[in-house]
Short mmCIF file of C-alpha atoms in Angstrom, two decimals:
data_model
loop_
_atom_site.label_atom_id
_atom_site.label_comp_id
_atom_site.label_asym_id
_atom_site.label_seq_id
_atom_site.Cartn_x
_atom_site.Cartn_y
_atom_site.Cartn_z
CA ASP A 987 29.16 -35.02 49.38
CA ASP A 988 32.85 -34.48 48.50
CA GLY A 989 31.99 -32.31 45.52
CA ASN A 990 30.86 -33.32 42.06
CA VAL A 991 31.93 -32.39 38.51
CA PHE A 992 28.94 -32.61 36.17
CA VAL A 993 29.46 -32.07 32.44
CA ILE A 994 26.30 -31.92 30.33
CA THR A 995 27.18 -33.08 26.82
CA GLY A 996 23.77 -33.64 25.22
CA VAL A 997 20.06 -33.40 25.98
CA GLY A 998 19.80 -35.10 29.36
CA VAL A 999 23.19 -36.72 28.76
CA GLY A 1000 26.57 -36.20 30.40
CA THR A 1001 29.34 -37.32 32.70
CA LEU A 1002 30.04 -37.28 36.43
CA ALA A 1003 33.77 -37.58 37.07
CA GLY A 1004 34.82 -40.45 39.36
CA LYS A 1005 31.25 -41.69 39.76
CA THR A 1006 30.03 -43.10 36.44
CA SER A 1007 31.15 -43.49 32.84
CA GLY A 1008 28.12 -41.46 31.85
CA TRP A 1009 24.46 -40.76 32.45
CA SER A 1010 21.45 -40.29 30.18
CA ASN A 1011 17.73 -39.48 30.25
CA MET A 1012 18.26 -37.09 33.16
CA GLN A 1013 15.94 -34.12 33.45
CA SER A 1014 17.37 -32.43 36.55
CA LEU A 1015 20.73 -32.39 38.34
CA SER A 1016 21.50 -31.87 42.02
CA GLY A 1017 24.82 -31.62 43.84
CA GLY A 1018 25.64 -32.53 47.40
CA SER A 1019 27.08 -30.86 50.47
CA GLY A 1020 30.47 -30.29 48.81
CA ALA A 1021 31.48 -27.76 46.15
CA ASP A 1022 29.87 -28.84 42.87
CA SER A 1023 30.37 -27.67 39.30
CA PHE A 1024 27.98 -27.94 36.36
CA THR A 1025 29.35 -27.31 32.88
CA PHE A 1026 27.29 -27.23 29.67
CA ASN A 1027 28.84 -28.20 26.36
CA ASN A 1028 27.36 -26.65 23.21
CA ALA A 1029 24.92 -29.53 22.71
CA GLY A 1030 24.23 -29.98 26.42
CA SER A 1031 20.95 -29.18 28.17
CA VAL A 1032 18.48 -30.51 30.73
CA THR A 1033 14.76 -29.92 30.57
CA GLY A 1034 14.56 -29.59 34.35
CA SER A 1035 16.63 -27.70 36.91
CA VAL A 1036 20.17 -27.56 38.26
CA ASN A 1037 20.52 -27.42 42.06
CA GLY A 1038 23.96 -26.88 43.58
CA ALA A 1039 22.64 -27.83 47.04
CA GLY A 1040 25.28 -27.13 49.75
CA ASP A 1041 28.68 -25.38 49.76
CA VAL A 1042 29.91 -22.98 47.04
CA ASN A 1043 28.86 -24.12 43.58
CA THR A 1044 29.68 -23.07 40.02
CA LEU A 1045 27.63 -23.03 36.83
CA THR A 1046 29.48 -22.73 33.50
CA GLY A 1047 27.80 -22.04 30.17
CA ASP A 1048 28.71 -23.28 26.71
CA ALA A 1049 30.92 -21.71 24.02
CA ASP A 1050 28.05 -20.40 21.86
CA GLY A 1051 27.04 -17.53 24.16
CA ASN A 1052 24.89 -17.65 27.28
CA VAL A 1053 22.08 -15.57 28.77
CA PHE A 1054 22.25 -15.77 32.56
CA VAL A 1055 19.53 -14.01 34.59
CA ILE A 1056 19.94 -13.85 38.38
CA THR A 1057 16.49 -13.67 39.93
CA GLY A 1058 17.12 -14.50 43.58
CA VAL A 1059 19.83 -15.46 46.07
CA GLY A 1060 21.88 -17.94 44.06
CA VAL A 1061 18.84 -18.51 41.85
CA GLY A 1062 18.23 -17.81 38.18
CA THR A 1063 17.83 -18.99 34.62
CA LEU A 1064 20.12 -19.97 31.74
CA ALA A 1065 18.21 -19.80 28.47
CA GLY A 1066 18.22 -22.93 26.33
CA LYS A 1067 20.16 -24.97 28.87
CA THR A 1068 17.97 -25.51 31.92
CA SER A 1069 14.59 -24.45 33.25
CA GLY A 1070 16.39 -22.82 36.17
CA TRP A 1071 19.25 -23.08 38.65
CA SER A 1072 19.49 -22.65 42.42
CA ASN A 1073 22.10 -22.72 45.18
CA VAL A 1074 24.75 -21.48 42.74
CA GLN A 1075 27.28 -18.88 43.88
CA ASN A 1076 29.55 -18.52 40.83
CA LEU A 1077 28.70 -18.08 37.14
CA ILE A 1078 31.14 -18.55 34.25
CA GLY A 1079 30.54 -17.83 30.58
CA GLY A 1080 32.23 -19.36 27.55
CA ALA A 1081 33.93 -18.34 24.31
CA GLY A 1082 30.86 -16.55 22.94
CA LEU A 1083 29.05 -13.35 23.94
CA ASP A 1084 27.65 -13.88 27.44
CA SER A 1085 25.25 -11.67 29.36
CA PHE A 1086 24.66 -11.64 33.11
CA THR A 1087 21.56 -9.70 34.17
CA LEU A 1088 20.79 -9.04 37.81
CA GLY A 1089 17.10 -8.86 38.69
CA SER A 1090 15.61 -6.86 41.57
CA GLY A 1091 16.16 -9.69 44.08
CA GLY A 1092 19.24 -11.16 42.48
CA VAL A 1093 22.32 -12.01 44.55
CA ILE A 1094 25.41 -13.84 43.27
CA GLY A 1095 28.98 -14.33 44.46
CA SER A 1096 31.00 -13.93 41.28
CA VAL A 1097 30.63 -13.57 37.52
CA ASP A 1098 33.35 -14.49 35.01
CA GLY A 1099 32.64 -13.72 31.38
CA ALA A 1100 35.59 -15.87 30.23
CA ALA A 1101 36.33 -15.27 26.53
CA GLY A 1102 34.22 -13.21 24.12
CA ALA A 1103 32.61 -9.79 24.59
CA ASP A 1104 30.59 -10.13 27.78
CA VAL A 1105 28.00 -7.93 29.50
CA VAL A 1106 26.99 -7.38 33.11
CA SER A 1107 23.68 -5.54 33.41
CA LEU A 1108 21.52 -4.18 36.23
CA VAL A 1109 18.94 -2.74 33.84
CA GLY A 1110 15.51 -3.55 35.26
CA SER A 1111 16.81 -4.21 38.77
CA GLY A 1112 15.73 -0.85 40.21
CA GLN A 1113 19.05 -0.68 42.07
CA ALA A 1114 21.99 1.70 41.96
CA SER A 1115 25.43 0.31 41.10
CA ASP A 1116 28.72 1.21 42.77
CA VAL A 1117 31.51 -0.34 40.72
CA VAL A 1118 35.18 -0.44 41.71
CA MET A 1119 37.48 -1.63 38.94
CA SER A 1120 40.77 -3.01 40.25
CA ALA A 1121 42.11 -4.47 36.99
CA ALA A 1122 41.27 -4.55 33.30
CA ARG A 1123 37.69 -5.81 32.87
CA ALA A 1124 37.54 -6.85 36.53
CA GLY A 1125 36.36 -5.50 39.87
CA THR A 1126 33.51 -5.46 42.36
CA LEU A 1127 29.93 -4.31 41.87
CA THR A 1128 27.89 -3.32 44.92
CA HIS A 1129 24.09 -3.09 44.68
CA GLY A 1130 22.25 -2.24 47.87
CA VAL A 1131 23.73 -4.30 50.73
CA ASN A 1132 25.05 -6.98 48.37
CA SER A 1133 28.07 -7.18 46.10
CA PHE A 1134 29.76 -9.56 43.69
CA SER A 1135 33.07 -9.76 41.90
CA PHE A 1136 33.28 -9.74 38.12
CA SER A 1137 36.05 -10.53 35.65
CA ASN A 1138 36.50 -10.75 31.87
CA THR A 1139 33.66 -8.27 31.45
CA GLU A 1140 33.68 -5.86 28.51
CA THR A 1141 30.41 -3.94 29.09
CA LEU A 1142 28.75 -2.63 32.27
CA ASN A 1143 25.14 -1.44 32.01
CA ALA A 1144 23.76 0.22 35.14
CA GLU A 1145 20.10 0.88 35.92
CA VAL A 1146 18.50 3.93 34.33
CA GLY A 1147 17.71 6.83 36.66
CA GLN A 1148 19.87 5.67 39.55
CA SER A 1149 22.94 7.29 41.12
CA ASN A 1150 25.58 4.97 39.68
CA SER A 1151 29.30 5.34 40.28
CA LEU A 1152 32.36 3.90 38.58
CA THR A 1153 35.72 4.01 40.38
CA PHE A 1154 39.10 3.01 38.94
CA SER A 1155 41.35 1.80 41.75
CA GLY A 1156 45.07 1.53 41.11
CA ILE A 1157 44.84 1.44 37.30
CA GLY A 1158 45.67 4.19 34.84
CA VAL A 1159 42.82 4.85 32.42
CA THR A 1160 41.63 7.19 29.71
CA VAL A 1161 37.87 7.66 29.88
CA SER A 1162 36.00 8.68 26.74
CA ILE A 1163 32.56 10.17 27.33
CA ASN A 1164 30.52 9.69 24.15
CA GLY A 1165 26.96 10.00 25.44
CA LEU A 1166 24.90 10.96 28.45
CA ASP A 1167 26.42 8.92 31.32
CA ALA A 1168 28.00 6.61 28.74
CA GLY A 1169 31.43 5.94 27.28
CA ASN A 1170 34.41 3.64 27.43
CA SER A 1171 37.69 3.39 29.29
CA GLY A 1172 41.05 2.49 27.83
CA GLY A 1173 43.17 0.64 30.36
CA ALA A 1174 40.13 -0.69 32.21
CA GLY A 1175 38.83 -2.14 28.97
CA VAL A 1176 35.09 -1.56 29.49
CA ILE A 1177 32.18 0.13 27.77
CA PHE A 1178 29.75 1.63 30.28
CA THR A 1179 26.24 3.10 30.29
CA GLU A 1180 24.24 5.01 32.93
CA PHE A 1181 27.23 5.92 35.09
CA GLY A 1182 27.24 9.59 36.11
CA ASP A 1183 29.91 9.61 38.83
CA PHE A 1184 33.56 8.65 38.43
CA GLY A 1185 36.33 8.22 40.98
CA TRP A 1186 40.00 7.27 41.13
CA GLY A 1187 42.11 5.49 43.68
CA GLY A 1188 45.33 7.07 42.48
CA TRP A 1189 47.15 6.73 39.17
CA GLU A 1190 46.67 8.81 36.08
CA ARG A 1191 43.24 9.93 34.93
CA ARG A 1192 42.38 11.46 31.60
CA PHE A 1193 39.08 12.37 29.97
CA CYS A 1194 38.11 12.67 26.32
CA PHE A 1195 34.86 14.50 25.60
CA HIS A 1196 32.49 13.82 22.74
CA GLN A 1197 29.13 15.32 21.81
CA HIS A 1198 27.20 16.98 24.67
CA ARG A 1199 28.90 15.80 27.83
CA PHE A 1200 30.65 17.74 30.56
CA VAL A 1201 32.53 16.34 33.53
CA GLU A 1202 33.85 18.29 36.51
CA TRP A 1203 35.92 17.46 39.57
CA GLN A 1204 34.01 17.60 42.86
CA SER A 1205 35.47 16.46 46.18
CA GLY A 1206 37.41 13.49 44.85
CA TRP A 1207 34.83 12.55 42.23
CA TRP A 1208 34.20 13.38 38.62
CA ARG A 1209 30.55 14.24 38.23
CA GLY A 1210 28.89 14.43 34.84
CA GLU A 1211 26.30 16.98 33.82
CA GLN A 1212 24.52 17.26 30.49
CA GLN A 1213 25.27 20.33 28.42
CA SER A 1214 22.84 21.80 25.93
CA GLU A 1215 25.72 22.70 23.62
CA TRP A 1216 29.35 21.81 23.26
CA GLY A 1217 31.59 24.42 21.72
#
């Protein structure tokens, strides 16, 4: 109940710091009432589930790239590693390309892509995204009444057809618009898709236009509209 550090090193094999020299033939893992962490090495997996149980718990993927899908409140899947996880508040990727996809009922506390080129996506969630970036590749994403922090994230994909906003707070950026509601931002270090509204919390702002995109200033926001031609 004081918190556990699980490391999964093979198929149903791993360690539990301070408790045992190792464990094997385990199909599912469950924490206690303390803050627990579950970390998968490249060869690590369990055929069953991972349950953080009480407190604030963390799930860390391997270095080969991870596909996290958040399907409920602290609930989701991690392809190739476990049949599912629950009672987890924080997700951490590894050295590879990690993706974190929020489903329609998904709620999480924080997402950290760690190293690699990592993606946070709300595509398929049916929810609008309001993103505030407070540092390079880091910030807060609000969806409905819920929000989570993200860091070490290189790509943000919002839901199609929603009113999605991207605000840069306290960081100087150059935004390049290279498609309809799509582009990238130097300084903030992200590629973005399906964001039509942009805002700033001070500092310098600069736009670069490509193809058929137009952006105008409206009441403290930059709003994008599609143009039929660009001269």
